[in-house]
Each structure stands twice: as structure tokens, then as C-alpha cells.
mmCIF file of C-alpha atoms in Angstrom:
data_model
loop_
_atom_site.group_PDB
_atom_site.id
_atom_site.type_symbol
_atom_site.label_atom_id
_atom_site.label_comp_id
_atom_site.label_asym_id
_atom_site.label_seq_id
_atom_site.Cartn_x
_atom_site.Cartn_y
_atom_site.Cartn_z
ATOM 1 C CA GLU A 1 110.545 111.116 80.665
ATOM 2 C CA ALA A 2 110.364 107.662 82.244
ATOM 3 C CA GLN A 3 110.165 108.066 85.982
ATOM 4 C CA VAL A 4 108.842 107.017 89.353
ATOM 5 C CA THR A 5 107.416 109.815 91.478
ATOM 6 C CA GLN A 6 106.721 109.854 95.192
ATOM 7 C CA ASN A 7 104.928 112.322 97.408
ATOM 8 C CA PRO A 8 105.576 113.802 99.807
ATOM 9 C CA ARG A 9 109.367 113.956 99.742
ATOM 10 C CA TYR A 10 109.586 114.894 103.412
ATOM 11 C CA LEU A 11 107.075 114.338 106.186
ATOM 12 C CA ILE A 12 107.145 114.908 109.918
ATOM 13 C CA THR A 13 104.168 113.508 111.784
ATOM 14 C CA VAL A 14 103.111 112.287 115.206
ATOM 15 C CA THR A 15 102.470 108.820 116.534
ATOM 16 C CA GLY A 16 99.124 107.402 115.503
ATOM 17 C CA LYS A 17 98.217 109.872 112.777
ATOM 18 C CA LYS A 18 97.383 107.955 109.616
ATOM 19 C CA LEU A 19 99.366 108.872 106.533
ATOM 20 C CA THR A 20 99.717 107.843 102.902
ATOM 21 C CA VAL A 21 102.777 108.080 100.699
ATOM 22 C CA THR A 22 101.901 108.028 97.023
ATOM 23 C CA CYS A 23 103.919 106.372 94.272
ATOM 24 C CA SER A 24 103.333 106.563 90.555
ATOM 25 C CA GLN A 25 105.239 105.260 87.524
ATOM 26 C CA ASN A 26 104.778 106.042 83.838
ATOM 27 C CA MET A 27 106.628 103.067 82.330
ATOM 28 C CA ASN A 28 103.704 100.611 82.312
ATOM 29 C CA HIS A 29 105.639 98.333 84.662
ATOM 30 C CA GLU A 30 103.842 95.354 86.129
ATOM 31 C CA TYR A 31 105.990 95.093 89.240
ATOM 32 C CA MET A 32 106.099 97.718 91.985
ATOM 33 C CA SER A 33 107.664 97.580 95.404
ATOM 34 C CA TRP A 34 108.196 99.591 98.568
ATOM 35 C CA TYR A 35 111.475 99.599 100.488
ATOM 36 C CA ARG A 36 112.671 101.243 103.629
ATOM 37 C CA GLN A 37 116.295 102.210 104.066
ATOM 38 C CA ASP A 38 117.957 102.452 107.454
ATOM 39 C CA PRO A 39 121.675 103.015 108.119
ATOM 40 C CA GLY A 40 123.710 99.817 107.761
ATOM 41 C CA LEU A 41 120.677 97.729 106.827
ATOM 42 C CA GLY A 42 120.510 98.401 103.114
ATOM 43 C CA LEU A 43 117.104 98.373 101.467
ATOM 44 C CA ARG A 44 114.487 96.131 102.966
ATOM 45 C CA GLN A 45 111.333 95.278 101.078
ATOM 46 C CA ILE A 46 108.040 96.168 102.773
ATOM 47 C CA TYR A 47 105.429 95.114 100.214
ATOM 48 C CA TYR A 48 105.367 94.370 96.528
ATOM 49 C CA SER A 49 102.821 94.039 93.767
ATOM 50 C CA MET A 50 103.117 91.906 90.669
ATOM 51 C CA ASN A 51 100.171 93.542 88.951
ATOM 52 C CA VAL A 52 96.828 95.259 89.563
ATOM 53 C CA GLU A 53 95.045 93.833 92.610
ATOM 54 C CA VAL A 54 97.992 91.490 93.329
ATOM 55 C CA THR A 55 100.024 92.450 96.389
ATOM 56 C CA ASP A 56 102.082 90.528 98.906
ATOM 57 C CA LYS A 57 104.265 91.038 101.959
ATOM 58 C CA GLY A 58 107.960 91.608 101.739
ATOM 59 C CA ASP A 59 110.444 91.209 104.553
ATOM 60 C CA VAL A 60 109.215 93.946 106.917
ATOM 61 C CA PRO A 61 105.453 94.425 106.357
ATOM 62 C CA GLU A 62 104.318 95.017 109.960
ATOM 63 C CA GLY A 63 102.594 98.372 110.391
ATOM 64 C CA TYR A 64 102.127 99.016 106.662
ATOM 65 C CA LYS A 65 99.402 98.525 104.078
ATOM 66 C CA VAL A 66 99.376 98.906 100.317
ATOM 67 C CA SER A 67 96.899 98.805 97.464
ATOM 68 C CA ARG A 68 97.188 98.460 93.692
ATOM 69 C CA LYS A 69 93.963 99.569 92.074
ATOM 70 C CA GLU A 70 95.650 100.961 88.968
ATOM 71 C CA LYS A 71 98.782 99.775 87.248
ATOM 72 C CA ARG A 72 100.623 103.072 87.610
ATOM 73 C CA ASN A 73 99.926 103.739 91.312
ATOM 74 C CA PHE A 74 101.061 101.932 94.447
ATOM 75 C CA PRO A 75 100.420 103.928 97.635
ATOM 76 C CA LEU A 76 101.948 103.019 100.994
ATOM 77 C CA ILE A 77 99.657 103.473 103.987
ATOM 78 C CA LEU A 78 100.679 103.758 107.616
ATOM 79 C CA GLU A 79 97.465 103.408 109.606
ATOM 80 C CA SER A 80 99.024 104.225 112.984
ATOM 81 C CA PRO A 81 102.626 105.341 112.556
ATOM 82 C CA SER A 82 105.114 104.728 115.346
ATOM 83 C CA PRO A 83 108.614 106.168 115.920
ATOM 84 C CA ASN A 84 110.266 102.939 114.722
ATOM 85 C CA GLN A 85 108.843 103.686 111.277
ATOM 86 C CA THR A 86 111.020 106.758 111.013
ATOM 87 C CA SER A 87 113.022 105.954 107.908
ATOM 88 C CA LEU A 88 113.749 106.734 104.274
ATOM 89 C CA TYR A 89 111.211 105.098 101.973
ATOM 90 C CA PHE A 90 111.648 104.242 98.319
ATOM 91 C CA CYS A 91 109.144 103.092 95.763
ATOM 92 C CA ALA A 92 110.466 101.106 92.815
ATOM 93 C CA SER A 93 109.104 99.566 89.644
ATOM 94 C CA SER A 94 110.306 97.165 86.986
ATOM 95 C CA SER A 95 109.069 95.132 84.101
ATOM 96 C CA THR A 96 108.502 91.470 84.809
ATOM 97 C CA ILE A 97 111.062 90.386 82.268
ATOM 98 C CA GLN A 98 113.874 92.722 83.399
ATOM 99 C CA GLY A 99 113.215 92.516 87.094
ATOM 100 C CA TYR A 100 116.884 92.862 87.908
ATOM 101 C CA GLU A 101 116.696 96.531 86.908
ATOM 102 C CA GLN A 102 114.420 98.383 89.243
ATOM 103 C CA PHE A 103 113.658 102.080 88.820
ATOM 104 C CA PHE A 104 113.495 103.942 92.093
ATOM 105 C CA GLY A 105 111.544 107.020 93.068
ATOM 106 C CA PRO A 106 113.341 109.969 94.734
ATOM 107 C CA GLY A 107 112.526 108.786 98.252
ATOM 108 C CA THR A 108 110.358 109.998 101.128
ATOM 109 C CA ARG A 109 112.023 110.879 104.407
ATOM 110 C CA LEU A 110 109.526 110.190 107.182
ATOM 111 C CA THR A 111 109.933 111.222 110.799
ATOM 112 C CA VAL A 112 107.419 109.983 113.364
ATOM 113 C CA LEU A 113 107.563 111.846 116.674
ATOM 114 C CA GLY B 1 116.379 83.128 103.389
ATOM 115 C CA GLN B 2 118.936 85.295 101.702
ATOM 116 C CA SER B 3 121.936 87.160 103.081
ATOM 117 C CA LEU B 4 124.570 89.283 101.386
ATOM 118 C CA GLU B 5 127.890 90.480 102.774
ATOM 119 C CA GLN B 6 129.837 93.460 101.462
ATOM 120 C CA PRO B 7 132.397 95.755 103.102
ATOM 121 C CA SER B 8 130.952 98.791 104.812
ATOM 122 C CA GLU B 9 133.434 101.356 103.533
ATOM 123 C CA VAL B 10 136.295 101.802 101.081
ATOM 124 C CA THR B 11 138.514 104.852 100.592
ATOM 125 C CA ALA B 12 140.650 105.498 97.511
ATOM 126 C CA VAL B 13 142.215 108.356 95.569
ATOM 127 C CA GLU B 14 141.224 109.718 92.197
ATOM 128 C CA GLY B 15 142.449 107.563 89.330
ATOM 129 C CA ALA B 16 142.719 104.457 91.473
ATOM 130 C CA ILE B 17 140.853 101.148 91.115
ATOM 131 C CA VAL B 18 138.427 99.881 93.730
ATOM 132 C CA GLN B 19 136.936 96.405 93.988
ATOM 133 C CA ILE B 20 133.795 95.878 96.066
ATOM 134 C CA ASN B 21 133.192 92.261 96.945
ATOM 135 C CA CYS B 22 129.825 90.691 97.597
ATOM 136 C CA THR B 23 129.219 87.201 98.922
ATOM 137 C CA TYR B 24 125.707 85.836 99.115
ATOM 138 C CA GLN B 25 123.693 82.987 100.485
ATOM 139 C CA THR B 26 120.377 82.317 98.843
ATOM 140 C CA SER B 27 118.041 79.427 98.301
ATOM 141 C CA GLY B 28 117.449 79.973 94.588
ATOM 142 C CA PHE B 29 119.943 82.292 92.953
ATOM 143 C CA TYR B 30 118.973 83.896 89.659
ATOM 144 C CA GLY B 31 121.369 86.818 89.266
ATOM 145 C CA LEU B 32 123.359 89.569 90.941
ATOM 146 C CA SER B 33 122.674 93.274 90.419
ATOM 147 C CA TRP B 34 124.626 96.347 91.456
ATOM 148 C CA TYR B 35 123.174 99.733 92.314
ATOM 149 C CA GLN B 36 124.763 103.111 93.016
ATOM 150 C CA GLN B 37 123.325 105.631 95.444
ATOM 151 C CA HIS B 38 124.653 109.133 95.993
ATOM 152 C CA ASP B 39 123.960 110.859 99.299
ATOM 153 C CA GLY B 40 120.404 112.145 99.281
ATOM 154 C CA GLY B 41 119.596 110.343 96.061
ATOM 155 C CA ALA B 42 117.808 107.233 94.902
ATOM 156 C CA PRO B 43 119.512 103.965 93.999
ATOM 157 C CA THR B 44 120.246 103.649 90.301
ATOM 158 C CA PHE B 45 120.956 100.452 88.423
ATOM 159 C CA LEU B 46 124.540 99.805 87.329
ATOM 160 C CA SER B 47 124.857 96.220 86.141
ATOM 161 C CA TYR B 48 123.521 92.680 86.257
ATOM 162 C CA ASN B 49 125.181 89.274 86.042
ATOM 163 C CA ALA B 50 123.225 86.095 85.583
ATOM 164 C CA LEU B 51 126.095 84.005 84.227
ATOM 165 C CA ASP B 52 129.669 83.548 85.376
ATOM 166 C CA GLY B 53 132.191 86.043 84.080
ATOM 167 C CA LEU B 54 132.892 89.704 83.678
ATOM 168 C CA GLU B 55 130.500 92.340 82.355
ATOM 169 C CA GLU B 56 132.070 95.650 81.394
ATOM 170 C CA THR B 57 130.239 98.950 81.128
ATOM 171 C CA GLY B 58 132.650 101.814 80.644
ATOM 172 C CA ARG B 59 134.752 102.365 83.757
ATOM 173 C CA PHE B 60 132.659 99.925 85.783
ATOM 174 C CA SER B 61 132.796 96.144 85.527
ATOM 175 C CA SER B 62 130.944 93.443 87.409
ATOM 176 C CA PHE B 63 131.981 89.848 87.934
ATOM 177 C CA LEU B 64 130.114 86.773 89.069
ATOM 178 C CA SER B 65 131.155 83.308 90.172
ATOM 179 C CA ARG B 66 128.049 81.229 90.828
ATOM 180 C CA SER B 67 130.036 78.281 92.191
ATOM 181 C CA ASP B 68 131.652 80.539 94.817
ATOM 182 C CA SER B 69 128.467 82.544 95.530
ATOM 183 C CA TYR B 70 130.601 85.611 94.981
ATOM 184 C CA GLY B 71 130.652 88.693 92.864
ATOM 185 C CA TYR B 72 132.399 92.011 92.712
ATOM 186 C CA LEU B 73 132.038 95.470 91.265
ATOM 187 C CA LEU B 74 135.197 97.025 89.868
ATOM 188 C CA LEU B 75 135.446 100.794 89.643
ATOM 189 C CA GLN B 76 138.324 101.960 87.471
ATOM 190 C CA GLU B 77 139.862 105.394 86.921
ATOM 191 C CA LEU B 78 138.048 106.639 89.983
ATOM 192 C CA GLN B 79 136.540 110.107 89.808
ATOM 193 C CA MET B 80 135.258 112.320 92.595
ATOM 194 C CA LYS B 81 131.717 111.786 91.342
ATOM 195 C CA ASP B 82 132.081 108.066 92.093
ATOM 196 C CA SER B 83 131.865 108.849 95.814
ATOM 197 C CA ALA B 84 128.627 107.057 96.684
ATOM 198 C CA SER B 85 127.231 103.924 98.261
ATOM 199 C CA TYR B 86 127.151 100.738 96.204
ATOM 200 C CA PHE B 87 124.739 97.905 96.847
ATOM 201 C CA CYS B 88 124.748 94.367 95.572
ATOM 202 C CA ALA B 89 121.362 92.698 95.241
ATOM 203 C CA VAL B 90 120.361 89.126 94.627
ATOM 204 C CA ARG B 91 117.462 88.156 92.447
ATOM 205 C CA ASP B 92 116.052 85.004 93.925
ATOM 206 C CA LEU B 93 114.287 82.340 91.874
ATOM 207 C CA ALA B 94 112.592 80.966 94.965
ATOM 208 C CA ALA B 95 110.962 84.321 95.701
ATOM 209 C CA ALA B 96 107.862 85.574 93.958
ATOM 210 C CA GLY B 97 108.165 87.982 91.086
ATOM 211 C CA ASN B 98 111.103 90.301 90.912
ATOM 212 C CA LYS B 99 112.179 90.332 94.529
ATOM 213 C CA LEU B 100 115.626 91.743 95.056
ATOM 214 C CA THR B 101 117.396 91.294 98.378
ATOM 215 C CA PHE B 102 119.989 94.001 98.991
ATOM 216 C CA GLY B 103 123.260 93.960 100.860
ATOM 217 C CA GLY B 104 124.010 96.592 103.487
ATOM 218 C CA GLY B 105 125.945 98.745 101.021
ATOM 219 C CA THR B 106 129.578 99.838 100.627
ATOM 220 C CA ARG B 107 130.355 103.499 101.023
ATOM 221 C CA VAL B 108 133.109 104.551 98.617
ATOM 222 C CA LEU B 109 134.959 107.740 99.423
ATOM 223 C CA VAL B 110 137.165 109.139 96.662
ATOM 224 C CA LYS B 111 139.863 111.577 97.766
ATOM 225 C CA PRO B 112 141.752 114.048 95.562
#
């Protein structure tokens, strides 16, 4: 089954404790992206990757890091989480040609205390 | 930059028709997508318009007018399961790769 998986689905942590949210897709998509979703603000892009070893900032990259060492994986790293990073996070992937159709993971609800 | 405007909420009864408008401002427009998101779920792709006109997919249709920087999603024969949030998203030629910029979403509530 074609899918995007994320782990963990739910996470409660404390300020400053480094964490990683994993994302993996099995559709051989070149493009992967991370979004955060906050009420009334829609989905805002954090980082994206156009292929292995090619990443760039989205609209709200402060406080986040990413890496793309393999085509299928695109982890999101919060080196020192803060309460304003409490949000719902989605990973998404798409082919380069059909970029208008992005496939989203199930989401990770993060709470930073 | 890009900005998209859509109503925050719409309420309708089963069997009715709902139109969700989306106006956008972008530096290099390529196309307009629509996504559906149920509470607690992930966004899922509904439709895409790159050219002017109406695209129909079952009970849902999407329209685009490039000259007016405007599009809409039409939900017909509303069913309870259509209660969800709907997002328009612009694919921007000026942006790298497949960047989509999303609107704030329209919450559709379907009543019996």
C-alpha cells in the first residue's frame, strides 16, 4: 500500500529536550516536505527536500532541522524544543511531475511543556 | 509572497450544495489544488486546476479563473461524511520544486 508514515503519532516533551520525528514514504517520490498546522493558519511549510541531500527552508524554518540521506526518509529534528513549537506536524511527499498532489502522513501531535 | 483567502466556516444541510471560494495572490501562479481534512485526519487531495474552467469528480467540482485569481470548490448532494475542513492551495511557479501554499481552511458542517 502506498503510504507516508510518521512516528511518533503523539509526543509530550519538555523545553530543551531534543527530539526527532521520523517520516518515511514508499512511493519513490523525489519531493518531501514538513508542515505544521495551527488553528486558523492552515498548513505552513517548515522545510522541503527535492531529492537526496537537497533540502531548503520553507516559510517557518526557525527552530527546526531536517536531513535527507535516503530517498524514502525525511526526519524532522527539534534540537531545543520550545512551547511555541507545540503543534500538529505533517510530512508529505509527491512526485516532481505531479507536485500538485501531495500525499500526507497521519500527523504527529507535539506538545512542548 | 503568496496569500489565499477562503471563508472560515460554512454550514449546510444534507442534500444541499455548498460552494467554497478561494481568492489568491501569488507571484507566479501554476495551479490551484483542493484538499479535504477530517477532524483528526491528514489532508487528502481532491482536485487540481491548472487551466480555466470546471473540473468534475463525482459530487465534487472545482473551478478556476486565472484572470480573476479565483477558484471554488463545489460540493453537491452533501452527505454527513462531507463534514470536514477544505483547503485551497496554490502551486507557485516562482517557488522551488513543488511548494504548495495553503489557505487557512474552510470548515464545512453538514446537518441532518
